[in-house]
Amino acid sequence: MADQQQPHVIILDIMMPVMDGYELCESIPEISGASMIMLTAKDTSKDIVKGLRLGAHDYLVKPFHFDELLARIEVQLRNRFPDLSGKRTIGRFTIDELKKSILLDNQPLQLSPTEYRLLSYLLWNSNQTLSKEQILIHIWGYDFEGEDNIVEVYIRYLREKLGDLDHTIIKTVRGLGYHLQTEQQ
């Protein structure tokens, strides 16, 4: 599977049938550049050192907190695959796709999931005019049966949260749609 799927992170248990995690840890570098995290009940110093010396990039002992495992996965992705960080700076905004958050001038915005999707869509398409129909389909989907003024409502919510009362960040292009301005003019 590692050869076919080419994952970025592999989580291994030591006690597996057929081939134990140590053997697998040794053979994975031949077929994949994935980071390996040992996740096991074997908690002696000897076991931890053996796993790390055989090629594991991290070692976590059961029982564990799921948040800790996620944090360790994020560290592996950040350190070994910086292009996968999920962060992108666009003008004054920073989008963090992994955390589903957006910063404006390094300050986090408190956004609902729909506001996040809308602002993210506007940012990824910044400096382009997006029609209300394009936004409606992308954010709410083809089968949305509500009123199409939902776009105006959420644009207003975003403008309030961005402090964009004069509409200099999210511009209305009459008859065409909306345009997110990322550069100060």
Tab-separated table of C-alpha atoms in Angstrom:
chain	number	residue	atom	x	y	z
A	1	MET	CA	0.000	0.000	0.000
A	2	ALA	CA	2.809	2.431	0.812
A	3	ASP	CA	4.247	1.885	-2.664
A	4	GLN	CA	0.902	2.409	-4.416
A	5	GLN	CA	-0.561	5.206	-2.258
A	6	GLN	CA	2.659	7.115	-1.501
A	7	PRO	CA	1.389	8.613	1.790
A	8	HIS	CA	3.241	11.431	3.511
A	9	VAL	CA	2.916	9.902	6.993
A	10	ILE	CA	2.627	6.252	8.014
A	11	ILE	CA	1.539	5.232	11.506
A	12	LEU	CA	2.916	1.846	12.516
A	13	ASP	CA	2.124	-0.496	15.367
A	14	ILE	CA	4.925	-2.845	16.362
A	15	MET	CA	2.725	-5.837	17.149
A	16	MET	CA	1.142	-6.698	13.795
A	17	PRO	CA	0.467	-10.088	12.186
A	18	VAL	CA	2.733	-11.452	9.430
A	19	MET	CA	5.392	-8.699	9.641
A	20	ASP	CA	6.029	-6.728	12.816
A	21	GLY	CA	6.291	-2.931	12.821
A	22	TYR	CA	10.064	-3.013	13.202
A	23	GLU	CA	10.510	-5.029	9.987
A	24	LEU	CA	8.072	-2.796	8.145
A	25	CYS	CA	9.825	0.322	9.460
A	26	GLU	CA	13.096	-0.949	7.973
A	27	SER	CA	11.580	-1.742	4.569
A	28	ILE	CA	9.432	1.369	4.003
A	29	PRO	CA	12.338	3.733	3.090
A	30	GLU	CA	13.066	1.475	0.097
A	31	ILE	CA	9.624	2.245	-1.391
A	32	SER	CA	8.463	5.497	0.184
A	33	GLY	CA	9.774	8.770	1.590
A	34	ALA	CA	6.939	8.894	4.129
A	35	SER	CA	7.497	9.910	7.726
A	36	MET	CA	6.897	7.019	10.088
A	37	ILE	CA	5.355	7.360	13.517
A	38	MET	CA	5.423	4.301	15.754
A	39	LEU	CA	2.190	4.087	17.757
A	40	THR	CA	2.430	1.166	20.114
A	41	ALA	CA	1.971	-0.185	23.614
A	42	LYS	CA	5.665	-1.113	23.806
A	43	ASP	CA	6.936	1.567	26.146
A	44	THR	CA	10.404	0.577	27.296
A	45	SER	CA	13.419	2.707	26.454
A	46	LYS	CA	14.827	-0.237	24.534
A	47	ASP	CA	11.703	-0.432	22.313
A	48	ILE	CA	11.645	3.327	21.676
A	49	VAL	CA	15.351	3.474	20.794
A	50	LYS	CA	15.014	0.432	18.515
A	51	GLY	CA	12.095	2.005	16.631
A	52	LEU	CA	13.880	5.322	16.181
A	53	ARG	CA	17.129	3.656	15.089
A	54	LEU	CA	15.276	1.548	12.522
A	55	GLY	CA	13.949	4.681	10.858
A	56	ALA	CA	10.854	5.874	12.720
A	57	HIS	CA	10.655	9.658	12.825
A	58	ASP	CA	8.597	9.701	16.021
A	59	TYR	CA	7.349	7.264	18.641
A	60	LEU	CA	4.108	7.525	20.616
A	61	VAL	CA	3.095	5.141	23.387
A	62	LYS	CA	-0.469	3.918	23.943
A	63	PRO	CA	-2.651	5.106	25.550
A	64	PHE	CA	-2.355	8.523	23.941
A	65	HIS	CA	-4.414	11.649	23.391
A	66	PHE	CA	-5.656	11.994	19.834
A	67	ASP	CA	-4.700	15.693	19.796
A	68	GLU	CA	-1.105	14.718	20.537
A	69	LEU	CA	-1.067	12.294	17.599
A	70	LEU	CA	-2.484	14.997	15.302
A	71	ALA	CA	0.149	17.463	16.511
A	72	ARG	CA	2.921	14.941	15.837
A	73	ILE	CA	1.548	14.308	12.335
A	74	GLU	CA	1.488	18.077	11.707
A	75	VAL	CA	5.123	18.337	12.865
A	76	GLN	CA	6.160	15.605	10.433
A	77	LEU	CA	4.309	17.263	7.578
A	78	ARG	CA	5.716	20.690	8.431
A	79	ASN	CA	9.315	19.471	8.810
A	80	ARG	CA	9.573	16.939	6.006
A	81	PHE	CA	7.068	18.315	3.514
A	82	PRO	CA	6.925	22.099	3.911
A	83	ASP	CA	4.918	22.449	0.692
A	84	LEU	CA	2.050	20.655	2.446
A	85	SER	CA	1.777	23.115	5.312
A	86	GLY	CA	-1.588	24.257	4.004
A	87	LYS	CA	-0.644	27.881	4.641
A	88	ARG	CA	-0.662	30.564	2.027
A	89	THR	CA	-0.295	34.305	2.328
A	90	ILE	CA	-2.364	36.395	-0.045
A	91	GLY	CA	-1.890	40.111	0.487
A	92	ARG	CA	-2.782	40.912	4.105
A	93	PHE	CA	-4.403	37.490	4.596
A	94	THR	CA	-2.964	34.140	5.656
A	95	ILE	CA	-5.055	31.035	5.014
A	96	ASP	CA	-4.301	27.920	7.071
A	97	GLU	CA	-6.114	25.078	5.323
A	98	LEU	CA	-5.209	22.530	8.011
A	99	LYS	CA	-6.630	24.604	10.846
A	100	LYS	CA	-9.407	26.069	8.683
A	101	SER	CA	-8.521	29.566	9.828
A	102	ILE	CA	-7.749	32.894	8.197
A	103	LEU	CA	-5.632	35.721	9.600
A	104	LEU	CA	-5.926	39.351	8.574
A	105	ASP	CA	-2.772	41.321	9.370
A	106	ASN	CA	-1.688	38.374	11.580
A	107	GLN	CA	-4.900	38.597	13.644
A	108	PRO	CA	-7.256	35.586	13.583
A	109	LEU	CA	-10.720	36.158	12.197
A	110	GLN	CA	-13.629	34.552	14.034
A	111	LEU	CA	-15.484	32.973	11.123
A	112	SER	CA	-18.348	30.517	10.866
A	113	PRO	CA	-17.679	27.521	8.577
A	114	THR	CA	-19.651	29.178	5.754
A	115	GLU	CA	-17.829	32.493	6.230
A	116	TYR	CA	-14.511	30.620	6.147
A	117	ARG	CA	-15.417	28.842	2.886
A	118	LEU	CA	-16.613	32.086	1.298
A	119	LEU	CA	-13.604	34.168	2.310
A	120	SER	CA	-11.238	31.353	1.338
A	121	TYR	CA	-12.909	31.110	-2.095
A	122	LEU	CA	-12.647	34.874	-2.569
A	123	LEU	CA	-8.988	34.811	-1.518
A	124	TRP	CA	-7.992	31.915	-3.789
A	125	ASN	CA	-9.629	33.863	-6.603
A	126	SER	CA	-8.451	37.286	-5.451
A	127	ASN	CA	-8.239	40.140	-7.884
A	128	GLN	CA	-10.862	38.410	-10.071
A	129	THR	CA	-14.544	39.273	-10.224
A	130	LEU	CA	-16.705	36.324	-9.165
A	131	SER	CA	-20.361	36.328	-10.096
A	132	LYS	CA	-23.009	35.781	-7.481
A	133	GLU	CA	-23.901	32.536	-9.298
A	134	GLN	CA	-20.293	31.278	-9.158
A	135	ILE	CA	-20.150	31.985	-5.428
A	136	LEU	CA	-23.571	30.438	-4.801
A	137	ILE	CA	-22.665	27.223	-6.625
A	138	HIS	CA	-19.203	26.934	-5.054
A	139	ILE	CA	-20.247	27.662	-1.453
A	140	TRP	CA	-23.818	26.353	-1.255
A	141	GLY	CA	-23.861	23.874	-4.141
A	142	TYR	CA	-25.963	23.267	-7.233
A	143	ASP	CA	-28.882	21.905	-5.242
A	144	PHE	CA	-29.225	24.939	-2.927
A	145	GLU	CA	-32.919	25.826	-2.734
A	146	GLY	CA	-32.733	28.987	-0.637
A	147	GLU	CA	-32.785	32.591	-1.744
A	148	ASP	CA	-29.874	33.812	-3.848
A	149	ASN	CA	-29.569	36.903	-1.630
A	150	ILE	CA	-27.729	34.574	0.772
A	151	VAL	CA	-24.545	35.673	-1.042
A	152	GLU	CA	-25.178	39.350	-0.204
A	153	VAL	CA	-25.961	38.423	3.403
A	154	TYR	CA	-22.665	36.550	3.849
A	155	ILE	CA	-20.669	39.217	2.011
A	156	ARG	CA	-22.106	41.715	4.522
A	157	TYR	CA	-21.098	39.415	7.433
A	158	LEU	CA	-17.551	39.202	6.048
A	159	ARG	CA	-17.291	42.939	5.534
A	160	GLU	CA	-18.307	43.484	9.152
A	161	LYS	CA	-15.716	41.000	10.424
A	162	LEU	CA	-13.017	42.493	8.188
A	163	GLY	CA	-13.864	46.040	9.244
A	164	ASP	CA	-14.521	46.721	5.573
A	165	LEU	CA	-17.302	49.254	6.019
A	166	ASP	CA	-16.145	51.295	3.012
A	167	HIS	CA	-15.978	48.166	0.782
A	168	THR	CA	-12.297	48.563	-0.068
A	169	ILE	CA	-11.467	44.886	0.559
A	170	ILE	CA	-14.552	43.187	-0.892
A	171	LYS	CA	-15.703	45.353	-3.768
A	172	THR	CA	-19.088	45.076	-5.433
A	173	VAL	CA	-18.774	45.162	-9.220
A	174	ARG	CA	-22.225	46.301	-10.300
A	175	GLY	CA	-23.982	43.769	-12.483
A	176	LEU	CA	-21.046	41.340	-12.324
A	177	GLY	CA	-20.375	40.182	-8.764
A	178	TYR	CA	-17.673	40.600	-6.142
A	179	HIS	CA	-13.973	41.236	-6.252
A	180	LEU	CA	-11.640	40.735	-3.267
A	181	GLN	CA	-8.848	43.296	-3.299
A	182	THR	CA	-5.705	41.887	-1.639
A	183	GLU	CA	-3.379	44.789	-2.308
A	184	GLN	CA	-3.758	48.193	-0.639
A	185	GLN	CA	-4.439	50.994	-3.094
